[in-house]
């Protein structure tokens, strides 16, 4: 695992856990749930590989950051499958609702083209 240098200022914790004792197979597995060290893990099959997920307590989330293209990317995906009405992108609206309900700041991150530093701006969740 590595982290791009432009994110080096960010204080972040990445955790790696050995789940080799799980009954999951890497290339194929009908088993999707396992308990490892009293934690419930799930195997989710993506088109190219599996990922293993662990549910975290809600209080673990204190801030959310999305890239400046997140809205545009989600809008394009929604337009492929349906219609976007009043610029309301379902996945983005759901994220805003979750953050608002849990009082978690939601921020959009972009690159300052003069300094190449990252800058963030908090999204107003009040609906005003």
mmCIF file of C-alpha atoms in Angstrom:
data_model
loop_
_atom_site.group_PDB
_atom_site.id
_atom_site.type_symbol
_atom_site.label_atom_id
_atom_site.label_comp_id
_atom_site.label_asym_id
_atom_site.label_seq_id
_atom_site.Cartn_x
_atom_site.Cartn_y
_atom_site.Cartn_z
ATOM 1 C CA UNK A 1 0.000 0.000 0.000
ATOM 2 C CA UNK A 2 1.208 3.453 -0.755
ATOM 3 C CA UNK A 3 -0.074 6.971 -0.481
ATOM 4 C CA UNK A 4 0.501 9.671 -3.079
ATOM 5 C CA UNK A 5 2.809 12.451 -1.867
ATOM 6 C CA UNK A 6 0.124 15.089 -2.443
ATOM 7 C CA UNK A 7 -1.851 13.457 0.404
ATOM 8 C CA UNK A 8 1.149 13.198 2.762
ATOM 9 C CA UNK A 9 -0.144 16.016 4.994
ATOM 10 C CA UNK A 10 -3.323 14.049 5.676
ATOM 11 C CA UNK A 11 -3.369 12.228 8.979
ATOM 12 C CA UNK A 12 -4.786 8.870 8.135
ATOM 13 C CA UNK A 13 -4.759 5.405 9.581
ATOM 14 C CA UNK A 14 -4.734 2.399 7.300
ATOM 15 C CA UNK A 15 -5.253 -0.961 8.877
ATOM 16 C CA UNK A 16 -4.286 -4.295 7.392
ATOM 17 C CA UNK A 17 -5.619 -7.479 8.951
ATOM 18 C CA UNK A 18 -4.603 -11.023 8.159
ATOM 19 C CA UNK A 19 -7.843 -12.787 7.225
ATOM 20 C CA UNK A 20 -6.210 -15.905 5.792
ATOM 21 C CA UNK A 21 -8.089 -17.986 8.376
ATOM 22 C CA UNK A 22 -11.382 -16.982 6.724
ATOM 23 C CA UNK A 23 -13.185 -19.678 4.744
ATOM 24 C CA UNK A 24 -13.212 -17.425 1.647
ATOM 25 C CA UNK A 25 -11.516 -18.479 -1.554
ATOM 26 C CA UNK A 26 -9.816 -15.666 -3.479
ATOM 27 C CA UNK A 27 -10.806 -16.647 -7.032
ATOM 28 C CA UNK A 28 -14.177 -18.184 -6.231
ATOM 29 C CA UNK A 29 -16.212 -18.617 -3.092
ATOM 30 C CA UNK A 30 -19.864 -19.244 -2.335
ATOM 31 C CA UNK A 31 -19.171 -18.160 1.237
ATOM 32 C CA UNK A 32 -19.697 -14.428 1.694
ATOM 33 C CA UNK A 33 -19.693 -14.036 5.501
ATOM 34 C CA UNK A 34 -17.193 -15.021 8.174
ATOM 35 C CA UNK A 35 -16.419 -14.186 11.785
ATOM 36 C CA UNK A 36 -12.736 -13.515 12.441
ATOM 37 C CA UNK A 37 -11.642 -12.522 15.949
ATOM 38 C CA UNK A 38 -15.281 -11.798 16.866
ATOM 39 C CA UNK A 39 -15.663 -9.410 13.907
ATOM 40 C CA UNK A 40 -18.143 -9.956 11.062
ATOM 41 C CA UNK A 41 -16.442 -9.807 7.666
ATOM 42 C CA UNK A 42 -18.089 -9.904 4.248
ATOM 43 C CA UNK A 43 -16.614 -10.918 0.903
ATOM 44 C CA UNK A 44 -17.861 -8.698 -1.933
ATOM 45 C CA UNK A 45 -17.073 -9.804 -5.476
ATOM 46 C CA UNK A 46 -16.176 -6.928 -7.799
ATOM 47 C CA UNK A 47 -15.882 -7.490 -11.566
ATOM 48 C CA UNK A 48 -12.095 -7.833 -11.324
ATOM 49 C CA UNK A 49 -11.429 -9.063 -7.783
ATOM 50 C CA UNK A 50 -12.977 -9.634 -4.384
ATOM 51 C CA UNK A 51 -12.788 -7.156 -1.529
ATOM 52 C CA UNK A 52 -13.300 -7.910 2.137
ATOM 53 C CA UNK A 53 -15.319 -5.528 4.246
ATOM 54 C CA UNK A 54 -15.807 -4.955 7.937
ATOM 55 C CA UNK A 55 -18.655 -2.916 9.354
ATOM 56 C CA UNK A 56 -17.381 0.005 11.419
ATOM 57 C CA UNK A 57 -19.240 1.786 14.218
ATOM 58 C CA UNK A 58 -21.039 4.935 13.043
ATOM 59 C CA UNK A 59 -19.022 7.075 15.452
ATOM 60 C CA UNK A 60 -15.851 6.108 13.543
ATOM 61 C CA UNK A 61 -16.758 8.610 10.841
ATOM 62 C CA UNK A 62 -15.973 12.211 11.747
ATOM 63 C CA UNK A 63 -15.540 13.858 8.303
ATOM 64 C CA UNK A 64 -16.179 12.910 4.680
ATOM 65 C CA UNK A 65 -14.113 14.160 1.743
ATOM 66 C CA UNK A 66 -15.073 13.683 -1.909
ATOM 67 C CA UNK A 67 -13.127 14.694 -4.981
ATOM 68 C CA UNK A 68 -14.330 17.623 -7.054
ATOM 69 C CA UNK A 69 -15.443 15.262 -9.843
ATOM 70 C CA UNK A 70 -17.529 13.015 -7.579
ATOM 71 C CA UNK A 71 -20.787 14.808 -8.384
ATOM 72 C CA UNK A 72 -20.097 14.809 -12.141
ATOM 73 C CA UNK A 73 -19.127 11.119 -12.138
ATOM 74 C CA UNK A 74 -22.255 10.125 -10.214
ATOM 75 C CA UNK A 75 -24.419 12.335 -12.448
ATOM 76 C CA UNK A 76 -23.083 10.601 -15.577
ATOM 77 C CA UNK A 77 -23.764 7.173 -14.076
ATOM 78 C CA UNK A 78 -27.311 8.179 -13.164
ATOM 79 C CA UNK A 79 -27.908 9.591 -16.662
ATOM 80 C CA UNK A 80 -26.977 6.199 -18.155
ATOM 81 C CA UNK A 81 -29.709 4.498 -16.115
ATOM 82 C CA UNK A 82 -32.304 7.221 -15.746
ATOM 83 C CA UNK A 83 -32.962 10.907 -15.527
ATOM 84 C CA UNK A 84 -31.417 13.647 -13.402
ATOM 85 C CA UNK A 85 -34.113 16.092 -12.257
ATOM 86 C CA UNK A 86 -33.198 19.535 -10.862
ATOM 87 C CA UNK A 87 -29.515 18.544 -10.667
ATOM 88 C CA UNK A 88 -30.408 15.995 -7.944
ATOM 89 C CA UNK A 89 -28.010 13.043 -8.196
ATOM 90 C CA UNK A 90 -29.398 10.207 -6.083
ATOM 91 C CA UNK A 91 -26.108 8.852 -4.675
ATOM 92 C CA UNK A 92 -24.816 12.324 -3.888
ATOM 93 C CA UNK A 93 -28.095 13.356 -2.247
ATOM 94 C CA UNK A 94 -28.031 10.168 -0.153
ATOM 95 C CA UNK A 95 -24.476 10.948 1.000
ATOM 96 C CA UNK A 96 -25.507 14.497 1.926
ATOM 97 C CA UNK A 97 -28.513 13.149 3.843
ATOM 98 C CA UNK A 98 -26.396 10.642 5.797
ATOM 99 C CA UNK A 99 -23.821 13.307 6.668
ATOM 100 C CA UNK A 100 -26.538 15.757 7.698
ATOM 101 C CA UNK A 101 -28.390 13.188 9.834
ATOM 102 C CA UNK A 102 -25.176 12.215 11.637
ATOM 103 C CA UNK A 103 -23.807 15.762 11.866
ATOM 104 C CA UNK A 104 -20.698 14.821 9.858
ATOM 105 C CA UNK A 105 -19.028 17.560 7.775
ATOM 106 C CA UNK A 106 -18.994 16.809 4.037
ATOM 107 C CA UNK A 107 -16.150 18.425 2.102
ATOM 108 C CA UNK A 108 -15.203 18.640 -1.552
ATOM 109 C CA UNK A 109 -11.485 18.540 -2.385
ATOM 110 C CA UNK A 110 -9.805 20.120 -5.396
ATOM 111 C CA UNK A 111 -6.307 21.049 -6.507
ATOM 112 C CA UNK A 112 -5.150 24.669 -6.425
ATOM 113 C CA UNK A 113 -3.693 25.024 -9.921
ATOM 114 C CA UNK A 114 -1.250 27.742 -8.857
ATOM 115 C CA UNK A 115 0.325 25.930 -5.911
ATOM 116 C CA UNK A 116 -0.728 22.337 -6.699
ATOM 117 C CA UNK A 117 -1.822 21.994 -3.096
ATOM 118 C CA UNK A 118 -5.101 20.392 -2.139
ATOM 119 C CA UNK A 119 -7.861 22.593 -0.811
ATOM 120 C CA UNK A 120 -11.193 21.621 0.651
ATOM 121 C CA UNK A 121 -14.491 23.384 1.033
ATOM 122 C CA UNK A 122 -17.302 22.263 3.297
ATOM 123 C CA UNK A 123 -20.601 21.588 1.535
ATOM 124 C CA UNK A 124 -23.643 23.312 3.041
ATOM 125 C CA UNK A 125 -25.976 20.522 4.174
ATOM 126 C CA UNK A 126 -28.662 22.828 5.571
ATOM 127 C CA UNK A 127 -30.590 22.875 2.294
ATOM 128 C CA UNK A 128 -30.405 26.670 2.012
#
